[in-house]
Coordinates of C-alpha atoms in Angstrom, one line a residue:
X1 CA 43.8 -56.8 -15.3
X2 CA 45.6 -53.8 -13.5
X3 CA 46.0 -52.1 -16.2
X4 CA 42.2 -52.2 -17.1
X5 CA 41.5 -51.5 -13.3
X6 CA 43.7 -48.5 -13.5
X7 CA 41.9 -47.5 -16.9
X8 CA 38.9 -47.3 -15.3
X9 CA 39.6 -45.4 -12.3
X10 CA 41.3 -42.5 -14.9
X11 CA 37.9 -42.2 -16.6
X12 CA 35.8 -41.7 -13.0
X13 CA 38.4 -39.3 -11.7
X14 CA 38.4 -37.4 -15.4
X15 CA 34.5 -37.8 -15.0
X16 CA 34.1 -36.6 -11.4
X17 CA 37.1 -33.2 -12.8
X18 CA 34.4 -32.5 -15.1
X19 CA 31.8 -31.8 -12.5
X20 CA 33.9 -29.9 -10.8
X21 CA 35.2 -26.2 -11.4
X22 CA 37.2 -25.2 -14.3
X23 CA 40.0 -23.6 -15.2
X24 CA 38.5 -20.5 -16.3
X25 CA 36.9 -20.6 -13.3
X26 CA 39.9 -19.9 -11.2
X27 CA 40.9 -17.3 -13.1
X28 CA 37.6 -15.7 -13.0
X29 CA 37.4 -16.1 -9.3
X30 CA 41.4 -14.6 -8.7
X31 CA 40.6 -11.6 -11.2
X32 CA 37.2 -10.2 -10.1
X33 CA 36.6 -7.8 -7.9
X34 CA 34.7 -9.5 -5.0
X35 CA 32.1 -7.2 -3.4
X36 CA 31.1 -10.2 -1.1
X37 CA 27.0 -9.7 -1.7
X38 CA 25.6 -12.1 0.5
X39 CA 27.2 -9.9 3.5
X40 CA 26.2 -6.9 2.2
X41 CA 24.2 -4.9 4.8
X42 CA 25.1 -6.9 7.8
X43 CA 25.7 -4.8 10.9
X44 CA 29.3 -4.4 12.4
X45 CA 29.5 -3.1 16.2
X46 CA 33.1 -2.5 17.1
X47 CA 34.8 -1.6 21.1
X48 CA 38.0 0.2 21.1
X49 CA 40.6 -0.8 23.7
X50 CA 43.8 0.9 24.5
X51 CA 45.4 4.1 22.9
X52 CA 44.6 6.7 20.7
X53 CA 46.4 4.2 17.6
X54 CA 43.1 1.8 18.0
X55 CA 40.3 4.6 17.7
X56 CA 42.3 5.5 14.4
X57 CA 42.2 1.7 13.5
X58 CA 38.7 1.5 14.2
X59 CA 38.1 3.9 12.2
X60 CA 40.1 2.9 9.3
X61 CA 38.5 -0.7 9.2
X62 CA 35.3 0.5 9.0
X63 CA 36.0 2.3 6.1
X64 CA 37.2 -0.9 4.8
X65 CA 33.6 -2.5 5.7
X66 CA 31.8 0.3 5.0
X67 CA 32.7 0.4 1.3
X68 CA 32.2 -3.2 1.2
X69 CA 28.6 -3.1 1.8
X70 CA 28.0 -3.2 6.2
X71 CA 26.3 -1.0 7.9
X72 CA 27.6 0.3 11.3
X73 CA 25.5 0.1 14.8
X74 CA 26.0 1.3 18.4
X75 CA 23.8 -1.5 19.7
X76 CA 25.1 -4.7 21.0
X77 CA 21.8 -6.5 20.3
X78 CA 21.7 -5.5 16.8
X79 CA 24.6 -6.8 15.9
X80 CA 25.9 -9.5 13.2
X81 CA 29.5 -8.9 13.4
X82 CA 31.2 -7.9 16.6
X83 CA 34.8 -7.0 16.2
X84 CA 36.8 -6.1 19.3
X85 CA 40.5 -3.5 18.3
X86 CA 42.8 -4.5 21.2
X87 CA 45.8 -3.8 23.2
X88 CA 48.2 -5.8 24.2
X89 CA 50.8 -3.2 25.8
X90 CA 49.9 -4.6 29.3
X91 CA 48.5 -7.9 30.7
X92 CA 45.5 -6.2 32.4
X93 CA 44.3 -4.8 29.0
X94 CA 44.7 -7.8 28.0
X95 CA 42.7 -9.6 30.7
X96 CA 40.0 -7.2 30.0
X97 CA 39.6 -8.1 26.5
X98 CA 39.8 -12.1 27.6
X99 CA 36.9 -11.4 29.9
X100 CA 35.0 -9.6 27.5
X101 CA 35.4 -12.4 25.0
X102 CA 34.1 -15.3 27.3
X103 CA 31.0 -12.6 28.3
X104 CA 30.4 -12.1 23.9
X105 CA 31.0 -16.0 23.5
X106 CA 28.3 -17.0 26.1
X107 CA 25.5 -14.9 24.4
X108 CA 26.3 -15.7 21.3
X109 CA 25.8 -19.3 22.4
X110 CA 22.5 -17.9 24.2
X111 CA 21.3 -15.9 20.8
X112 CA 21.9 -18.9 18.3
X113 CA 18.3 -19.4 17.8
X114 CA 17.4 -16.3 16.9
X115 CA 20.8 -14.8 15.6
X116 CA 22.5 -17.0 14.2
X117 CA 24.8 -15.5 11.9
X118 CA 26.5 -13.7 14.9
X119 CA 30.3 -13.6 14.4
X120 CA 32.8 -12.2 16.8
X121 CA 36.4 -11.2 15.8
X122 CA 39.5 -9.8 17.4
X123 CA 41.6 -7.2 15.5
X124 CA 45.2 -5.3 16.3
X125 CA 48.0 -6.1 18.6
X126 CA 46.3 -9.0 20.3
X127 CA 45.0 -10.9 17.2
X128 CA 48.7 -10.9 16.1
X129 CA 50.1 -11.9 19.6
X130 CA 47.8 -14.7 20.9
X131 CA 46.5 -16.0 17.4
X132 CA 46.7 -19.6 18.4
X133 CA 45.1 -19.3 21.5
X134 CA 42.7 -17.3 20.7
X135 CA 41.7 -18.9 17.6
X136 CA 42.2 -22.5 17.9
X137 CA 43.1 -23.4 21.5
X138 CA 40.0 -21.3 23.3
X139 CA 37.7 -21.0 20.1
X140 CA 36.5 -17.3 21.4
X141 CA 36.8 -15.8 17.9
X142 CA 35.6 -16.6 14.6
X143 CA 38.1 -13.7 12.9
X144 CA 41.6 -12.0 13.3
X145 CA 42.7 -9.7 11.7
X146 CA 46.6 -7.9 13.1
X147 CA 46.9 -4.3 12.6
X148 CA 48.2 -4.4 8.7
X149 CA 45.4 -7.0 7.3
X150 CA 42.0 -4.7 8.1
X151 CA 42.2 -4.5 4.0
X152 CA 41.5 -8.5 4.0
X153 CA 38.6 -7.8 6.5
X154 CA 36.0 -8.5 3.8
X155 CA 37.0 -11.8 2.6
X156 CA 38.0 -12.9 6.2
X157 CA 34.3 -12.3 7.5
X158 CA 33.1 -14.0 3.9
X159 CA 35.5 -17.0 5.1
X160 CA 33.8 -17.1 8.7
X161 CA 30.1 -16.9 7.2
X162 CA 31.4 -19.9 5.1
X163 CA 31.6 -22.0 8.4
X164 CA 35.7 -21.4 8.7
X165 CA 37.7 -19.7 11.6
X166 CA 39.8 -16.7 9.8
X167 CA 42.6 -15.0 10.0
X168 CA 45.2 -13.1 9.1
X169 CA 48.2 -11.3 11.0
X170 CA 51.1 -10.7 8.7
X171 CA 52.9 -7.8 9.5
X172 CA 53.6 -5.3 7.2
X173 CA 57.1 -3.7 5.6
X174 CA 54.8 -0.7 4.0
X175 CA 51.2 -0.5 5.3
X176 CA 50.0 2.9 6.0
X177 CA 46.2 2.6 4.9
X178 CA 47.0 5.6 3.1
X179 CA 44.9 5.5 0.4
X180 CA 42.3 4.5 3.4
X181 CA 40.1 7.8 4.1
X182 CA 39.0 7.0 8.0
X183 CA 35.3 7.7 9.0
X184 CA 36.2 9.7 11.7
X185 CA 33.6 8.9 14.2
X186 CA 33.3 12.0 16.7
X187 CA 30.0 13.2 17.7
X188 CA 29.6 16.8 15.8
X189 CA 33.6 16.4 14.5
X190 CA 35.2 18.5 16.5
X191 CA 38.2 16.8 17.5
X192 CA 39.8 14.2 15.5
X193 CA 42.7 11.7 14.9
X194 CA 44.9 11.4 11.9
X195 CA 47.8 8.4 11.9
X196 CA 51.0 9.5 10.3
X197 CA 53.1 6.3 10.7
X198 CA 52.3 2.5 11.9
X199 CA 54.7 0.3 14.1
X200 CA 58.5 1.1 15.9
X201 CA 62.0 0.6 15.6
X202 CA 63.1 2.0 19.1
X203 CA 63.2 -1.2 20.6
X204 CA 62.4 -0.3 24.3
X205 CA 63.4 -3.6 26.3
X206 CA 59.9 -3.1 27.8
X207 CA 58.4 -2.8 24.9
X208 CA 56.1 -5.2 23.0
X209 CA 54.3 -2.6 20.4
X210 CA 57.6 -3.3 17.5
X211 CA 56.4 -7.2 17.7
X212 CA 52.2 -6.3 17.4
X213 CA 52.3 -3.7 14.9
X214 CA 56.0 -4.1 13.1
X215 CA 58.9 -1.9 11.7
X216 CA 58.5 1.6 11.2
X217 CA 56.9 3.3 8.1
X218 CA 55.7 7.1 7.4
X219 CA 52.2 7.7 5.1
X220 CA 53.4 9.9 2.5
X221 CA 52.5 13.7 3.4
X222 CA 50.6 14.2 0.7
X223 CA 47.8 12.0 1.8
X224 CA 47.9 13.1 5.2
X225 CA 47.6 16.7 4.2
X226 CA 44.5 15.2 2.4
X227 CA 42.6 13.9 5.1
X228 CA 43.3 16.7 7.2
X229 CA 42.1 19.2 4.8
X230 CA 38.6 17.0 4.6
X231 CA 38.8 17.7 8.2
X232 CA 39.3 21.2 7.6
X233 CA 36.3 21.1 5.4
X234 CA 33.9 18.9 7.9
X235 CA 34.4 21.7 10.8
X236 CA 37.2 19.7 12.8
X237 CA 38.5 22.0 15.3
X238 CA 41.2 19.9 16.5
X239 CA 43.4 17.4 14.7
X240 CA 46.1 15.0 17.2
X241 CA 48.6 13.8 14.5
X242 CA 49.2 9.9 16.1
X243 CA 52.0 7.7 15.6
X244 CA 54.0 5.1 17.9
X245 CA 57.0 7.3 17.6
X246 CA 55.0 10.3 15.6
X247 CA 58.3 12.4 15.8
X248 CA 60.4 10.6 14.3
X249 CA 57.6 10.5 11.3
X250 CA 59.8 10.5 8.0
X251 CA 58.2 10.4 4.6
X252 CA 60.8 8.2 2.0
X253 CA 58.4 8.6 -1.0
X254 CA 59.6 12.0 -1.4
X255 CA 63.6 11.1 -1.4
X256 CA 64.2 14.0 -3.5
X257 CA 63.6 16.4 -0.7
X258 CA 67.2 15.7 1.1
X259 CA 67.6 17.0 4.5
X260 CA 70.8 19.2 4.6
X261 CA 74.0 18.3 6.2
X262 CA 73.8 20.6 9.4
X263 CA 70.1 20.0 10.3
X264 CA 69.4 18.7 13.9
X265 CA 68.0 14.8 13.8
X266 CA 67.9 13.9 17.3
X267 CA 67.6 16.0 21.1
X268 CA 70.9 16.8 22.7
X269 CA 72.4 13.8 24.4
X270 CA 70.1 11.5 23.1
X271 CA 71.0 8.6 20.9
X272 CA 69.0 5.3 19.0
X273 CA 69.7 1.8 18.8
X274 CA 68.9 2.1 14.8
X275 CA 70.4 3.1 12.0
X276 CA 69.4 6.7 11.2
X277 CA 67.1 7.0 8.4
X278 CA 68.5 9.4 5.4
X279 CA 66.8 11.9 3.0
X280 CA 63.0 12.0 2.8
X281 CA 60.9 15.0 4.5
X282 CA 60.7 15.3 8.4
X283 CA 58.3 15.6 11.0
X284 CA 58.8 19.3 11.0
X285 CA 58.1 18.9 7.2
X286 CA 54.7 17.8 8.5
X287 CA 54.0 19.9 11.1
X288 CA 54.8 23.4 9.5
X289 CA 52.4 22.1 6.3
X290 CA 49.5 20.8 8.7
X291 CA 49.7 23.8 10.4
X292 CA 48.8 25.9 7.2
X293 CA 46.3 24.3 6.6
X294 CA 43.8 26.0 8.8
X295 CA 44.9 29.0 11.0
X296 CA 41.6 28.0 13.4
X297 CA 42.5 24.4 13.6
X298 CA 44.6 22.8 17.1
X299 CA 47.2 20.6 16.2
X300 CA 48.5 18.3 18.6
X301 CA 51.1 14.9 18.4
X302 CA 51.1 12.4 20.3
X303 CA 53.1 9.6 21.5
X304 CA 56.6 11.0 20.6
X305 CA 60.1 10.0 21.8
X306 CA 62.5 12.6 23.7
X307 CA 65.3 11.8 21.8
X308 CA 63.0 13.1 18.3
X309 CA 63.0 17.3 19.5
X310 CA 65.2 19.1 17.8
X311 CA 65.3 22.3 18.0
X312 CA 63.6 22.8 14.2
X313 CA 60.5 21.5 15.8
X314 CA 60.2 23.3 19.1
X315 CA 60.9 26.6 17.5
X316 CA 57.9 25.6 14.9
X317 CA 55.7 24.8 18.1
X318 CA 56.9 28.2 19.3
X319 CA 56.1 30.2 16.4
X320 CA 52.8 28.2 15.0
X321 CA 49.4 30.0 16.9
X322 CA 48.0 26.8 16.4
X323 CA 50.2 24.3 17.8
X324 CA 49.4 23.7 21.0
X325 CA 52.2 24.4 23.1
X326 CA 52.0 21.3 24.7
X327 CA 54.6 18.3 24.4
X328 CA 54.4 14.7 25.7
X329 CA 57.6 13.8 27.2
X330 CA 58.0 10.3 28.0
X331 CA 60.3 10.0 30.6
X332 CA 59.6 5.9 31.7
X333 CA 62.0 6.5 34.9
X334 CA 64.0 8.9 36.6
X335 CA 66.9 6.7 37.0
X336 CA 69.6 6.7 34.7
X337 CA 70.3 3.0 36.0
X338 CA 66.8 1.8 34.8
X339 CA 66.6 3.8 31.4
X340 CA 69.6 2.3 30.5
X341 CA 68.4 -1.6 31.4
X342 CA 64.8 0.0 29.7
X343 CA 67.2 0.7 26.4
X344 CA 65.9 4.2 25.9
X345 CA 68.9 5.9 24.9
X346 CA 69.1 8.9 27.4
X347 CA 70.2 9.6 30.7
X348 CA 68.5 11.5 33.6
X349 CA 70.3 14.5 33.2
X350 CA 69.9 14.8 29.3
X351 CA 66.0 14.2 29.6
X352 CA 66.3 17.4 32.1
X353 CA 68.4 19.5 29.9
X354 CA 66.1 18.3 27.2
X355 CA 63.2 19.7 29.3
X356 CA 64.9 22.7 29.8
X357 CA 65.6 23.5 26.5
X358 CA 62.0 22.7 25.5
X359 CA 61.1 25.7 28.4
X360 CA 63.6 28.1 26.7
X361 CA 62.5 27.9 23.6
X362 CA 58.8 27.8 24.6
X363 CA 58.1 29.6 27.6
X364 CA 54.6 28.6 29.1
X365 CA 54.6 25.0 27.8
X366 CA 52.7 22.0 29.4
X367 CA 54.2 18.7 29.8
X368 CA 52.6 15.5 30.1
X369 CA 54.6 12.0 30.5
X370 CA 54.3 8.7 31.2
X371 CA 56.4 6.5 34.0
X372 CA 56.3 2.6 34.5
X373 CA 57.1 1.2 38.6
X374 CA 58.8 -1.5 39.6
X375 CA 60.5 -2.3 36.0
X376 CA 63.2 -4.8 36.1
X377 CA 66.1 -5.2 38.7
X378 CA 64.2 -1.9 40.0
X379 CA 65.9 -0.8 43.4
X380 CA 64.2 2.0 46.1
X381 CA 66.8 4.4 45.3
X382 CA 65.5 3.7 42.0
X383 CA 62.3 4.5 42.2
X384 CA 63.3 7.7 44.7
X385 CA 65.1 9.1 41.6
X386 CA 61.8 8.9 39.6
X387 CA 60.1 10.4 42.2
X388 CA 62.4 13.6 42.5
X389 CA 62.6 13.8 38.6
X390 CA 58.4 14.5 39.1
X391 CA 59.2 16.9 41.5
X392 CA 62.0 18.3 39.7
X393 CA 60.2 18.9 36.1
X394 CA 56.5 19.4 37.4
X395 CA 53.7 17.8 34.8
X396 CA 50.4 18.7 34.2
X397 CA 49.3 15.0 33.1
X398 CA 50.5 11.8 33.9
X399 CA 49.9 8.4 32.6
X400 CA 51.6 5.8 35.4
X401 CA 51.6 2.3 35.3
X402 CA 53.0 -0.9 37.0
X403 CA 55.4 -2.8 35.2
X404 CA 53.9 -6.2 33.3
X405 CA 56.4 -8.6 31.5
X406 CA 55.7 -9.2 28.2
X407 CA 56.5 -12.2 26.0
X408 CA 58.9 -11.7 22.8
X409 CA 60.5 -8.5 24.2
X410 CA 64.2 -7.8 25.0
X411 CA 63.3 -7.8 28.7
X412 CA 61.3 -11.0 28.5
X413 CA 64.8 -12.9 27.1
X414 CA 67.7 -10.9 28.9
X415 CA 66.1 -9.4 32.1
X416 CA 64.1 -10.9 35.5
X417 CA 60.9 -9.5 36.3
X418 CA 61.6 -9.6 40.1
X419 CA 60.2 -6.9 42.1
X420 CA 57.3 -8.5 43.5
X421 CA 53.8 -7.1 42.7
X422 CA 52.9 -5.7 45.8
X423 CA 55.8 -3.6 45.9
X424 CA 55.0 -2.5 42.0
X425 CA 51.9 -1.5 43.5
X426 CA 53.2 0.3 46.3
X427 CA 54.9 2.3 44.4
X428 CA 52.5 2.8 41.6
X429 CA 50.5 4.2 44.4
X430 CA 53.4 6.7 45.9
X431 CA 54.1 7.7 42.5
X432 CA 50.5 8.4 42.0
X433 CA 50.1 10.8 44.9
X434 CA 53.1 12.7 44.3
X435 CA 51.9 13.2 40.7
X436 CA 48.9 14.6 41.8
X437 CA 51.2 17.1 44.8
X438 CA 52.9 18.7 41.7
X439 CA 50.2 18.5 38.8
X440 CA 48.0 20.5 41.3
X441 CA 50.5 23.3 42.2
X442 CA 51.0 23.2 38.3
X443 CA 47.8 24.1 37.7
X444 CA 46.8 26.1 40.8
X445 CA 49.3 28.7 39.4
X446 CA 47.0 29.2 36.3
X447 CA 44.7 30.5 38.5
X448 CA 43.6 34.3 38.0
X449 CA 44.6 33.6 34.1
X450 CA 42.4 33.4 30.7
X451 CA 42.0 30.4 29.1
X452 CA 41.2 29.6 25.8
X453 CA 38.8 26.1 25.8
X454 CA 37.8 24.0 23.3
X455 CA 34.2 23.1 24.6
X456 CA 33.7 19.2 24.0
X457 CA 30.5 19.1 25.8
X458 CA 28.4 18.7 29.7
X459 CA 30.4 17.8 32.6
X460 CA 30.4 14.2 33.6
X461 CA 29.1 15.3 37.2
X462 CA 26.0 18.1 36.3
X463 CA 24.5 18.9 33.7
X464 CA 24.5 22.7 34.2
X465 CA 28.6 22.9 33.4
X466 CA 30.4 22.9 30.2
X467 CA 33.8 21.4 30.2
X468 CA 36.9 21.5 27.8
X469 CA 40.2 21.3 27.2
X470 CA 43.0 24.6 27.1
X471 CA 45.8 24.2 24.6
X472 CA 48.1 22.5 27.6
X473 CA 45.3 19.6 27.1
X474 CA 44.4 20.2 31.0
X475 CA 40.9 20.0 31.7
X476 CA 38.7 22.9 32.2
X477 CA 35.1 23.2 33.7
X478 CA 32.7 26.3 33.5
X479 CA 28.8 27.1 34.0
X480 CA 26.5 26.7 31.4
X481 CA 25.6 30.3 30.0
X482 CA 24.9 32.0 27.1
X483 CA 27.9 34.2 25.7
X484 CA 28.7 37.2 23.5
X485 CA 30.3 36.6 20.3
X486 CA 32.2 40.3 20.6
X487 CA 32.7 42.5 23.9
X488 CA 30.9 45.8 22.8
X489 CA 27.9 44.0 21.3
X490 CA 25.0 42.3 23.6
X491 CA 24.0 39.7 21.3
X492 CA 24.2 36.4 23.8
X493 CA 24.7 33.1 22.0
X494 CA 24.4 29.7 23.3
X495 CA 28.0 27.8 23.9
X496 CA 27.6 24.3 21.9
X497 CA 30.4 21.6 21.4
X498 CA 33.2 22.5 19.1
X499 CA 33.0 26.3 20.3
X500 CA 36.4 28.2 21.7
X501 CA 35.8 30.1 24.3
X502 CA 37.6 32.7 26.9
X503 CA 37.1 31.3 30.3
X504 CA 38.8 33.3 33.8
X505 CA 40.2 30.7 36.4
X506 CA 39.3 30.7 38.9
X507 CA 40.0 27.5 41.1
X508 CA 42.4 24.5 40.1
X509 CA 43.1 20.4 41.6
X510 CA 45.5 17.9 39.9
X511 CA 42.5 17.1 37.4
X512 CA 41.0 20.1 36.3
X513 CA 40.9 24.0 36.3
X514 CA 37.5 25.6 37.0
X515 CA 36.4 29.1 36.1
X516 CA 33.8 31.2 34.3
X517 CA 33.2 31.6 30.8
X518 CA 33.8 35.0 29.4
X519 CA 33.4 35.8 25.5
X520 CA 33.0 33.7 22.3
X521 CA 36.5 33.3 20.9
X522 CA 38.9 31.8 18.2
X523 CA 42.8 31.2 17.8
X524 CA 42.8 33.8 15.4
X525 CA 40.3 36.4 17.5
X526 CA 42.2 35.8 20.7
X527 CA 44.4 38.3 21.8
X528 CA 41.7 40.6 20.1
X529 CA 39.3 39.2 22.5
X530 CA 41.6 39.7 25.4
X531 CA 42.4 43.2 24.9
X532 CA 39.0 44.4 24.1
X533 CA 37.7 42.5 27.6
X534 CA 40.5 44.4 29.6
X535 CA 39.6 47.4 28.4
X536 CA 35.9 47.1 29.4
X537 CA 37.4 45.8 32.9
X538 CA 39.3 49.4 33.0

């Protein structure tokens, strides 16, 4: 009897195999190209958070959804797909994006009737941090995607129109999306962004980017000097080259190009808690071959590490016309106390013998940095130090924020977070102000000089001014008025976006230099410019 009951059940199960997919059909299915039709010309709005890495991401994944059939809008309402690229460097970016979710999730709960196929999804540092939560404790998002899966974007958005929750936030041992041409995004392209690398090794102890966006890994050169030459082509002006470390960029697919024996690797006095990475070409390598590209195009870097300037690059910054003479300098503290606990492989003194090195070897230069308050175990005498070191060096641009713990970093394990907030703050706050003391006798001593601006468009505050940025990155604000293109010629022309002008200073604050606009110029017609305008003065 069992074995006739058991008979039968074989030939249902065999029957109910039959209706079902076949074994050709898997292969067919894991060796076509999916193009994903049924989503084809839905419309993807996407908000950038954070740094300058997330408006390359942007534009990278929609690339990525571009070729597969979306279409892009600037409209909330029109949307089917809204995809947030996040930050997780500090808990109030990351608040921000939680409050922004709740806000999306409510009306998409309010448009179900009448758009329905509304999906909302999280991509970049926070997807891969606060997957779980985000995705099956809170139900907020209906996709994730961590900064090396925008490739799976496609399928994962197929997956959610299918009625499942997707995701996908393996980190990466060699994504660079370098076969991945960006749609760079900028009105009129005159300014753009080009990633070099993904991810870190340094380690900071304050640091959470190594554990959102992994190990580091160079693009190969070649298809940088690619996209930048496209730029080139489009009418780019100004190209920042980005990366999480960007000077310690190192391309290993070209092994063969060994650096020699005696060549500089890291600053004076300045050390890593890695293994130093052999042959391959340099960020030098880079920046000397980006820099031939186009004699009329800016190139800036950012967010480097001090210990990553040897002198091979600031003497190529010197030389280069077109490389702005302008270095981020991260300095985090001004006690040596602190950097150590912070793990960033310098000392007070060598960041200022760094920063007077940088000024020997290029006289003029602007420095920017960025400083975090009440870090841990954080004293005042601490935090005195850090305010001298300001005074000391003398920036033109700050970035200055209040220490935030942050999970899975060595601080989080080892270190107490125990300055209390309102003394973070108060700090913040003193730091803040003294910033501002020596950023605006920085810039009042440009007063009387020429500029050369990079118009980017109307002032916030009137419509009447033009405003732009010199090749220190400092702000600059003129009048609207028509120009010459050449000093002994009357022809006026309009000044539009993307235009180099000469402006005269004439007045300067901690945010910006004002002046008036003098002649249409370029990098190359500069000093031309200048000499033929002091003549007429004579």
């Amino acid at each position: 009897f069992l074995a006739v009951k058991c008979v039968k059940l074989m030939v249902q199960l065999k029957n109910k195999l039959a209706c079902g997919p076949s074994f050709q059909d898997f292969i067919k299915s894991s060796t076509s190209d999916k193009s994903y039709d049924a989503l084809k010309y839905l419309s993807v709005y996407f908000e950038t958070y954070g740094c300058q890495m997330n408006v390359s991401d942007t534009e990278i994944a929609w690339s990525i959804l571009q070729k597969a059939g979306y279409s892009r809008t600037h409209e909330l309402p029109e949307a089917d797909v809204v995809l947030l690229v996040t930050c997780s460097v500090r808990e109030k970016a990351e608040q921000t994006i939680w409050n922004r979710l709740k806000h999306l999730t409510a009306l998409k709960k309010r448009c179900q009737k009448h758009k329905p196929l509304l999906k909302i999804g999280v991509l970049g540092c926070m997807a891969e941090r606060l997957k779980t939560k985000l995705l099956e404790q809170e139900k907020l998002v209906d996709v994730l995607a961590g900064p090396d899966a925008y490739r799976h974007l496609p399928r994962l958005l197929s997956l959610a129109y299918g009625g499942q929750r997707a995701s996908n936030v393996l980190l990466s041992l060699e994504e660079t999306y370098a076969d991945v041409m960006p749609v760079h995004q900028t009105p009129e392209g005159h300014s753009a962004f080009v990633s070099i690398m993904r991810g870190c090794d340094n380690m900071c102890s304050y640091c959470i980017v190594p554990f959102t966006r992994g190990r580091e890994r160079s693009r190969p050169l070649s298809s940088i000097l690619e996209e930048v030459r496209m730029l080139s082509d489009q009418g780019v002006k100004e190209v920042t080259l980005l990366g999480q470390n960007v000077n310690s960029y190192r391309d290993l697919s070209e092994q063969h190009f060994i650096c020699s024996e005696g060549s500089t690797q890291l600053s004076r006095g300045f050390k890593t808690v890695y293994r130093t990475k052999q042959g391959g070409l340099l960020f030098s390598d880079l920046l000397d071959k980006v820099s031939q590209i186009d004699p009329d195009m800016r190139i800036r870097f950012t967010s480097p590490h001090p210990k990553d300037f040897p002198d091979e690059v600031l003497q190529l910054i010197q030389e280069r016309r077109n490389i702005c003479k302008q270095i981020h300098l991260p300095a985090q503290s001004g006690s040596s106390r602190v950097l150590h606990a912070m793990r960033r492989g310098y000392t007070r003194e060598a960041y200022l013998d760094l920063v007077e090195n940088i000024r020997e070897i290029i006289p003029g230069v602007s420095l920017s940095s960025d400083f975090i308050t009440g870090f841990c175990g954080e004293t005042e005498e601490d935090h005195q130090q850090t305010l001298s070191l300001v005074r000391e060096v003398g920036y033109n641009v700050g970035f200055l924020f209040a220490y935030s713990m942050r999970k899975k970093t060595h601080a989080y394990h080892r270190l107490q977070d125990d300055v209390p907030a309102p003394v973070k703050q108060c700090r913040l706050e003193e730091l803040i102000s003294v910033f501002r003391e020596e950023a605006a006798k920085v810039n009042m001593a440009l007063t009387g000089s020429t500029q050369l601006v990079l118009v980017e468009g109307e002032s916030k505050r009137s419509s009447e001014e033009l405003c732009g940025r010199n090749d220190g990155n400092v702000k600059v604000v003129f009048p609207k008025t028509d120009l010459p293109v050449q000093p002994e010629k009357p022809q006026m022309v309009p000044v539009t976006l993307g235009d180099y002008v000469l402006v005269k200073i004439t007045s300067a604050n901690s945010q910006c230099l004002r002046g008036h606009a003098l002649i249409h110029s370029s990098l190359n017609d500069r000093k031309t410019s200048e000499h033929l305008l002091s003549k007429q003065t004579i």
